[in-house]
Tab-separated table of C-alpha atoms in Angstrom:
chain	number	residue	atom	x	y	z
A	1185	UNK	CA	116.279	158.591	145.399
A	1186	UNK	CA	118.022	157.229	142.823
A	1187	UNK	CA	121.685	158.882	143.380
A	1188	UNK	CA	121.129	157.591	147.093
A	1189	UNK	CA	120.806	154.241	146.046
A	1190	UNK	CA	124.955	154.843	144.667
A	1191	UNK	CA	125.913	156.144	147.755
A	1192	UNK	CA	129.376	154.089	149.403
A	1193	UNK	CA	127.127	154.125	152.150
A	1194	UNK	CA	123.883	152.491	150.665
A	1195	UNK	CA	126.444	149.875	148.887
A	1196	UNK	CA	128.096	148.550	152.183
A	1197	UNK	CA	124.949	148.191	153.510
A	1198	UNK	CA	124.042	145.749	150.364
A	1199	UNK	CA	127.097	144.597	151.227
A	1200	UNK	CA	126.235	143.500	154.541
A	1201	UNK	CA	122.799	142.592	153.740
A	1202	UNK	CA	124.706	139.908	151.538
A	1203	UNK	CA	126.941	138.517	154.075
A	1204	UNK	CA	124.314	138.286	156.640
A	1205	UNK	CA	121.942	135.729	154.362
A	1206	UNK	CA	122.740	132.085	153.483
A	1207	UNK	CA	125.073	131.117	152.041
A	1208	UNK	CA	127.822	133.614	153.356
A	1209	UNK	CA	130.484	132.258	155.513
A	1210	UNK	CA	128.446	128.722	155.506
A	1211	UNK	CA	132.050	126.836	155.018
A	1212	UNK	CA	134.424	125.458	157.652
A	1213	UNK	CA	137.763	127.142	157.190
A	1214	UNK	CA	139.457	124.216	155.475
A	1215	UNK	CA	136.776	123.855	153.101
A	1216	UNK	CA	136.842	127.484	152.294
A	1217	UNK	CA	140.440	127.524	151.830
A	1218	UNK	CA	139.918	124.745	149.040
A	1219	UNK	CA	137.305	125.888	147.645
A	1220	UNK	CA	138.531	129.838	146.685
A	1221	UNK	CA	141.637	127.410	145.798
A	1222	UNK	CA	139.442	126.129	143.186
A	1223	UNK	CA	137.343	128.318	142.117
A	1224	UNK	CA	140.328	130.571	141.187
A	1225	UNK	CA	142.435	127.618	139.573
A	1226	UNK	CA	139.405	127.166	137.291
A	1227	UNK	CA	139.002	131.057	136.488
A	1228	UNK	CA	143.101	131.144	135.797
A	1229	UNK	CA	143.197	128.217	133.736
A	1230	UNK	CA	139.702	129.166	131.587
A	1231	UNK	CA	140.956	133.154	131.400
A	1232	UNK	CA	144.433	131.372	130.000
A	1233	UNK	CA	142.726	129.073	127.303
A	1234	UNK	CA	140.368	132.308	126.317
A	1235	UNK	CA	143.352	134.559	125.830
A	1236	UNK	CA	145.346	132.689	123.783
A	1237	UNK	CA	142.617	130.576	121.532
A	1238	UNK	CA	139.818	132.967	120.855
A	1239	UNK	CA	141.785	134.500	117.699
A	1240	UNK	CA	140.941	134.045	114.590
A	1241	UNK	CA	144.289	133.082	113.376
A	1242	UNK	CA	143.718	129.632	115.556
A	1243	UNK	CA	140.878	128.767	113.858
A	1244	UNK	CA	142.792	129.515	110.313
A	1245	UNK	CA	145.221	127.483	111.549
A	1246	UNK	CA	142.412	124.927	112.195
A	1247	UNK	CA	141.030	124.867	108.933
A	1248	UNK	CA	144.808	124.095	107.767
A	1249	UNK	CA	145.533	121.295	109.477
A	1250	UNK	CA	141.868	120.080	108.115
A	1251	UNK	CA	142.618	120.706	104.624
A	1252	UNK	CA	145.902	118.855	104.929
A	1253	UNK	CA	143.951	115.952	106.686
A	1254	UNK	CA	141.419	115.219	104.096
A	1255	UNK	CA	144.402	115.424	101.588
A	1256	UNK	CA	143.952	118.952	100.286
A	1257	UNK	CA	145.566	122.191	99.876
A	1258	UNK	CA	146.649	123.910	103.442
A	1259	UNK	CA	144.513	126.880	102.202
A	1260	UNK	CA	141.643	125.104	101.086
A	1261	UNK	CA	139.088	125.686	103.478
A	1262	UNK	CA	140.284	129.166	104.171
A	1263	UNK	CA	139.713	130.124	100.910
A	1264	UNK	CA	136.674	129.003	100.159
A	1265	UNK	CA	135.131	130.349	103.420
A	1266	UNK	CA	136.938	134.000	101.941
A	1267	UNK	CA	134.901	133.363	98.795
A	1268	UNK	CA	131.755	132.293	99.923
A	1269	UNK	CA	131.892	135.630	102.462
A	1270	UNK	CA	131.518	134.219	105.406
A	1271	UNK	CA	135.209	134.300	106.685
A	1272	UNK	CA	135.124	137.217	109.133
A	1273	UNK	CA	131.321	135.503	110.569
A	1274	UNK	CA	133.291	132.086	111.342
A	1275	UNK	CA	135.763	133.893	112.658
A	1276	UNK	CA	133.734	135.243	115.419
A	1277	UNK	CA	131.659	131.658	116.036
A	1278	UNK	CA	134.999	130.529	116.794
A	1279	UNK	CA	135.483	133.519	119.008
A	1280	UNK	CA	132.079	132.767	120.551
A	1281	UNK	CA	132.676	128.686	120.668
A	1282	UNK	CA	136.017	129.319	122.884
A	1283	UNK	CA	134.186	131.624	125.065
A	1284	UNK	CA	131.353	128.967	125.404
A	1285	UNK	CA	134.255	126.078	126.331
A	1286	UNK	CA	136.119	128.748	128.762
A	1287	UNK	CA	133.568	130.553	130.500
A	1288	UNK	CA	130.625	127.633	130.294
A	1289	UNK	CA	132.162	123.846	129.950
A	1290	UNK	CA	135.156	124.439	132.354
A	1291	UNK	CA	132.992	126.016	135.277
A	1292	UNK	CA	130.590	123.101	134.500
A	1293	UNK	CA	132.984	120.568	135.027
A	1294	UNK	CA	133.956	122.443	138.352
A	1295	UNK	CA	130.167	122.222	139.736
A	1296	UNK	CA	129.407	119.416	138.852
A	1297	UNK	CA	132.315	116.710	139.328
A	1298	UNK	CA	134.626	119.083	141.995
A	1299	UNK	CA	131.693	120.717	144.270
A	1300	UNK	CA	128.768	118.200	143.809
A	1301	UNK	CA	125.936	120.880	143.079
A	1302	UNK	CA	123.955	121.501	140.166
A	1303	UNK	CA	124.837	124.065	137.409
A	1304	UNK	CA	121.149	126.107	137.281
A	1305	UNK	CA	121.893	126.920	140.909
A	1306	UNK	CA	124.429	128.993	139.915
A	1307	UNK	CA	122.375	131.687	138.782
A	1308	UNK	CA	120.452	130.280	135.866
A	1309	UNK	CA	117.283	130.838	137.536
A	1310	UNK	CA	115.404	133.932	136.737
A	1311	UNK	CA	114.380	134.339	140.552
A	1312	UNK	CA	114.745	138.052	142.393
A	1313	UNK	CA	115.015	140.010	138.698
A	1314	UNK	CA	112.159	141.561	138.877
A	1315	UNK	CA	112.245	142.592	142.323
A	1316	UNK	CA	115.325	144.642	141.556
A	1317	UNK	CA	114.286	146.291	138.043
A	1318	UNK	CA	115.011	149.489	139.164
A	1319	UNK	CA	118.489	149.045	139.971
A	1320	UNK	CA	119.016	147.497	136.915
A	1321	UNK	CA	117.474	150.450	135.001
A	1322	UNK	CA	119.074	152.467	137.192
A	1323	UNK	CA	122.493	151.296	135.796
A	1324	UNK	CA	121.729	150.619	132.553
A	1325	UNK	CA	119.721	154.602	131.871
A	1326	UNK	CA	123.455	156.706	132.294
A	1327	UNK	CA	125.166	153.841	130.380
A	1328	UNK	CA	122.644	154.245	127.047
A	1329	UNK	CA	123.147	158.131	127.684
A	1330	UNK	CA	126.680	158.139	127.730
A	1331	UNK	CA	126.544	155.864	124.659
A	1332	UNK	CA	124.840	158.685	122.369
A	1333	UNK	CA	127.473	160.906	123.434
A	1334	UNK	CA	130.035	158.870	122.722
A	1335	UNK	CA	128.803	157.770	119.351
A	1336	UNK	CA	129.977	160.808	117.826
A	1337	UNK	CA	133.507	159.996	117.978
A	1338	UNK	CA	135.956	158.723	115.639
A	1339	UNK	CA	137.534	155.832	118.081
A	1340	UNK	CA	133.870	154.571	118.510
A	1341	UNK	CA	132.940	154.492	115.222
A	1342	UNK	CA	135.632	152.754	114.338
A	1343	UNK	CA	135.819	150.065	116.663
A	1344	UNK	CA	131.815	149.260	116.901
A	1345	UNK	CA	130.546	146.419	115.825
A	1346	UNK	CA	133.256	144.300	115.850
A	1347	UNK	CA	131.675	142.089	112.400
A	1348	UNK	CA	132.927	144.549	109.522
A	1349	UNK	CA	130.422	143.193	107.629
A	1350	UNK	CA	127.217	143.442	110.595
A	1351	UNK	CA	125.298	146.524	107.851
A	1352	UNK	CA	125.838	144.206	104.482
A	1353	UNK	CA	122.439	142.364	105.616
A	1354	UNK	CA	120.090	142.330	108.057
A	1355	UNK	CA	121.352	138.620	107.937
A	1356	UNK	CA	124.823	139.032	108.882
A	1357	UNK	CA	123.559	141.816	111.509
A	1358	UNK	CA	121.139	138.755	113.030
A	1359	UNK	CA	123.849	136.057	113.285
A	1360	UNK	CA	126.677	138.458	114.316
A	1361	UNK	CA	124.592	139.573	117.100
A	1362	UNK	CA	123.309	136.026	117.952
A	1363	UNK	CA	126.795	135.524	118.292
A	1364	UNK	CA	127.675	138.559	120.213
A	1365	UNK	CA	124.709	137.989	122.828
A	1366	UNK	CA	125.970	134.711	123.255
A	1367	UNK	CA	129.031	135.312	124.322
A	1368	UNK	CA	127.770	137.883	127.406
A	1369	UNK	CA	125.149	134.766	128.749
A	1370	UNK	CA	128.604	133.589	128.596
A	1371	UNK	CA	130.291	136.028	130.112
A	1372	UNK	CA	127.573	136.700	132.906
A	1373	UNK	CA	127.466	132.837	133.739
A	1374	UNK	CA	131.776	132.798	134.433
A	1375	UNK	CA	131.673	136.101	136.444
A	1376	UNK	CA	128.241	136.772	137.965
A	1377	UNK	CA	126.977	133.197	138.248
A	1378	UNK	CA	130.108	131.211	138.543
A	1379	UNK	CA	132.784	133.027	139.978
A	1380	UNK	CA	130.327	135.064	142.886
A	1381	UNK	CA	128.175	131.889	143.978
A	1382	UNK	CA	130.787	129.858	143.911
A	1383	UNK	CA	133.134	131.904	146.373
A	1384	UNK	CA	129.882	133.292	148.403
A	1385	UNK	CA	130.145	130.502	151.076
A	1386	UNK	CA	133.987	131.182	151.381
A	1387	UNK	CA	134.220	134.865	151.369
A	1388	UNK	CA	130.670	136.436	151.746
A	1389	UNK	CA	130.324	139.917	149.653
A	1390	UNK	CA	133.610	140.091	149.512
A	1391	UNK	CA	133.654	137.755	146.499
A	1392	UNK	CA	132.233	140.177	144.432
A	1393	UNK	CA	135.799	142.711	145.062
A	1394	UNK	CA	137.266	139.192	143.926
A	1395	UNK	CA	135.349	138.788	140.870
A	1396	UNK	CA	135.761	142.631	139.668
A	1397	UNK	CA	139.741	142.146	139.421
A	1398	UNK	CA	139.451	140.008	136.625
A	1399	UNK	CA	136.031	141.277	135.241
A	1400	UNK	CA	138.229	145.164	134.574
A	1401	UNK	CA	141.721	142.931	133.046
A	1402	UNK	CA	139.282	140.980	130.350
A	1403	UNK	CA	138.484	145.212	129.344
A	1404	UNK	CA	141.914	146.239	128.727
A	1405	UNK	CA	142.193	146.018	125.005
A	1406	UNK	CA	138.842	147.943	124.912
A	1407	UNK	CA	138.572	151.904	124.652
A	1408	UNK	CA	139.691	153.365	127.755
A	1409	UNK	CA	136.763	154.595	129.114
A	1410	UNK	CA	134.713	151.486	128.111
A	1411	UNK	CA	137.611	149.455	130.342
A	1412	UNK	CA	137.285	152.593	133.532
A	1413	UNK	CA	133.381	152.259	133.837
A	1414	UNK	CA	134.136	148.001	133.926
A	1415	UNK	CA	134.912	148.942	137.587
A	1416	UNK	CA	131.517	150.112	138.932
A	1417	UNK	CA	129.828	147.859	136.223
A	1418	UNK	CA	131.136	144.891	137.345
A	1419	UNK	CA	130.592	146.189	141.434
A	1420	UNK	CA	126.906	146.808	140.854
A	1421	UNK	CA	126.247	143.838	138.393
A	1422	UNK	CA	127.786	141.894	141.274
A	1423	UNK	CA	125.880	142.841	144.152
A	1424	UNK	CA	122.671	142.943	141.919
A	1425	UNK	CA	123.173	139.102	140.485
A	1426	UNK	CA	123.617	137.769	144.336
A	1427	UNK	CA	120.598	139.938	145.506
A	1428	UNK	CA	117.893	138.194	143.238
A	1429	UNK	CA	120.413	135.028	142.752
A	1430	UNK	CA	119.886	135.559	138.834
A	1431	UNK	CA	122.409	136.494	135.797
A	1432	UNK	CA	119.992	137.527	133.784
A	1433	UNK	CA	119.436	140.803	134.525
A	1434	UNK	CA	123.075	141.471	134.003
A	1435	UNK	CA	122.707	139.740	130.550
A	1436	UNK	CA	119.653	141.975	129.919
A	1437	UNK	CA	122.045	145.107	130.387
A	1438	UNK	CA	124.860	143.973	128.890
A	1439	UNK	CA	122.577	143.085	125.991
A	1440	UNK	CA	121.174	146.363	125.367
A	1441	UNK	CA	124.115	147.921	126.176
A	1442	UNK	CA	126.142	146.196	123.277
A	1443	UNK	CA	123.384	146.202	120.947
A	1444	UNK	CA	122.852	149.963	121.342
A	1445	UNK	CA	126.717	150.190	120.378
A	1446	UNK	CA	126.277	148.563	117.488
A	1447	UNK	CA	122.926	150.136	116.143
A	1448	UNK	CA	124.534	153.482	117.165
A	1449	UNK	CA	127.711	153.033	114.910
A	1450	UNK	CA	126.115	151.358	112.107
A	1451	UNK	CA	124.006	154.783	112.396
A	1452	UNK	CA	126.472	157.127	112.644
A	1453	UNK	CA	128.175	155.318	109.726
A	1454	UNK	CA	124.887	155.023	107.532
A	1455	UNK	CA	125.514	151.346	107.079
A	1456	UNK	CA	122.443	150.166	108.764
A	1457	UNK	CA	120.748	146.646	106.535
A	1458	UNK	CA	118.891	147.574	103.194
A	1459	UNK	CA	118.611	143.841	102.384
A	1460	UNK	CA	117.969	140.372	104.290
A	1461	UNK	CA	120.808	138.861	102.704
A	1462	UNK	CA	123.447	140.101	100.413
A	1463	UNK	CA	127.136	139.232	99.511
């Protein structure tokens, strides 16, 4: 039963359960034309911003300008985040922090001041989750699998978790994974909420084949195979989010997919916390 649930053709029929319910298709021509035009501007402009800010060499570059500003050295700041220990950490809350202003603030603006709605009805409700558990266990079961397998290798071990410093404490491990769940309510939110119940009205399902293009480009610089499965990830997270109208059972996944990763390195590594807090 469960393999027939991935059958092509169980997922057109999702696919046409979703464009035959409200709101598919509910726009006039002109107003769909202007509002994919929109919805598309916004994800351009925020994927833009993301690209080019979310590196930790901006926010070093930060911290120099606000050195020089309150009339100290250029390297002030940088140097006494480097000897306090926390450097690489505020590194990735600035990571986290662009991703918040991309993927959360812009959209906002979008829904609230462009399209006149409100931003929880973008999928911020908990609604239909539970109703679909099984297809969200259903995708997440291989993925946690494959993960165990794939734990063993070199490439993983040496690119999970992204915080070198995630096994010096179970301290650093809490706030770098605060941090790292963050960013995929994020994440979920821009693709899942925003981008598919924005373009519903305009295109029906087919927003969801819209929203995967990007979803697989923001997985390039990621392992290979990681970047491959983004495809169907993104396909099934998107007909799942607009069948119970929720986000966060895709956040639930991507959640305990990443945090797997990361327990699963730090494992393999034998760097898993001895201490609350060390430096």
């Amino acid at each position: 039963m469960a393999l027939a649930a991935l059958h092509p053709r169980r997922i057109m029929q999702a696919l046409d359960a979703i464009d035959a319910e409200a709101p598919s298709y509910s726009l006039s021509r002109p107003a769909a034309l202007r509002r994919v035009f929109a919805v598309l501007a916004a994800v351009c402009v925020s994927l833009l911003i993301l690209h080019y800010s979310r590196y930790s060499t901006n926010f070093h570059a930060l911290l120099g300008y606000l050195g020089q500003w309150r009339m100290q050295d250029a390297h002030y700041y940088l140097r006494a985040l480097e000897a306090s220990g926390w450097l690489e950490l505020a590194g990735y809350a600035w990571w986290t922090g662009c991703h918040l202003f991309t993927f959360i603030l812009i959209p906002w603006l979008v829904i609230r001041w462009l399209f006149k709605e409100k931003m929880i009805d973008f999928g911020w409700r908990w609604n239909q989750v539970g109703a679909h558990w099984r297809g969200y266990l259903l995708l997440l079961s291989p993925i946690l699998v494959f993960v165990v397998l794939v734990s063993f290798g070199e490439d993983f071990v040496n690119h999970y978790p992204f915080y070198g410093l995630a096994g010096r404490s179970w301290l650093d491990f809490l706030l770098w994974e605060l941090l790292y769940m963050s960013q995929f309510i994020f994440l979920e939110f821009f693709f899942r909420g925003f981008m598919l119940n924005a373009l519903r009205p305009a295109l029906g399902a087919n927003a969801i084949w819209v929203m995967c293009v990007p979803y697989l480009m923001i997985h390039f610089p990621k392992l290979w195979l990681e970047a491959t499965g983004a495809i169907l990830f993104g396909l099934f997270l998107g007909i799942l989010a607009l069948r119970s109208r929720s986000i966060w059972g895709g956040v639930l996944v991507h959640a305990g997919v990443a945090l797997s990763m990361d327990i699963a390195a730090l494992l393999r590594k034998q760097e898993m916390p001895g201490l609350f807090f060390s430096l």
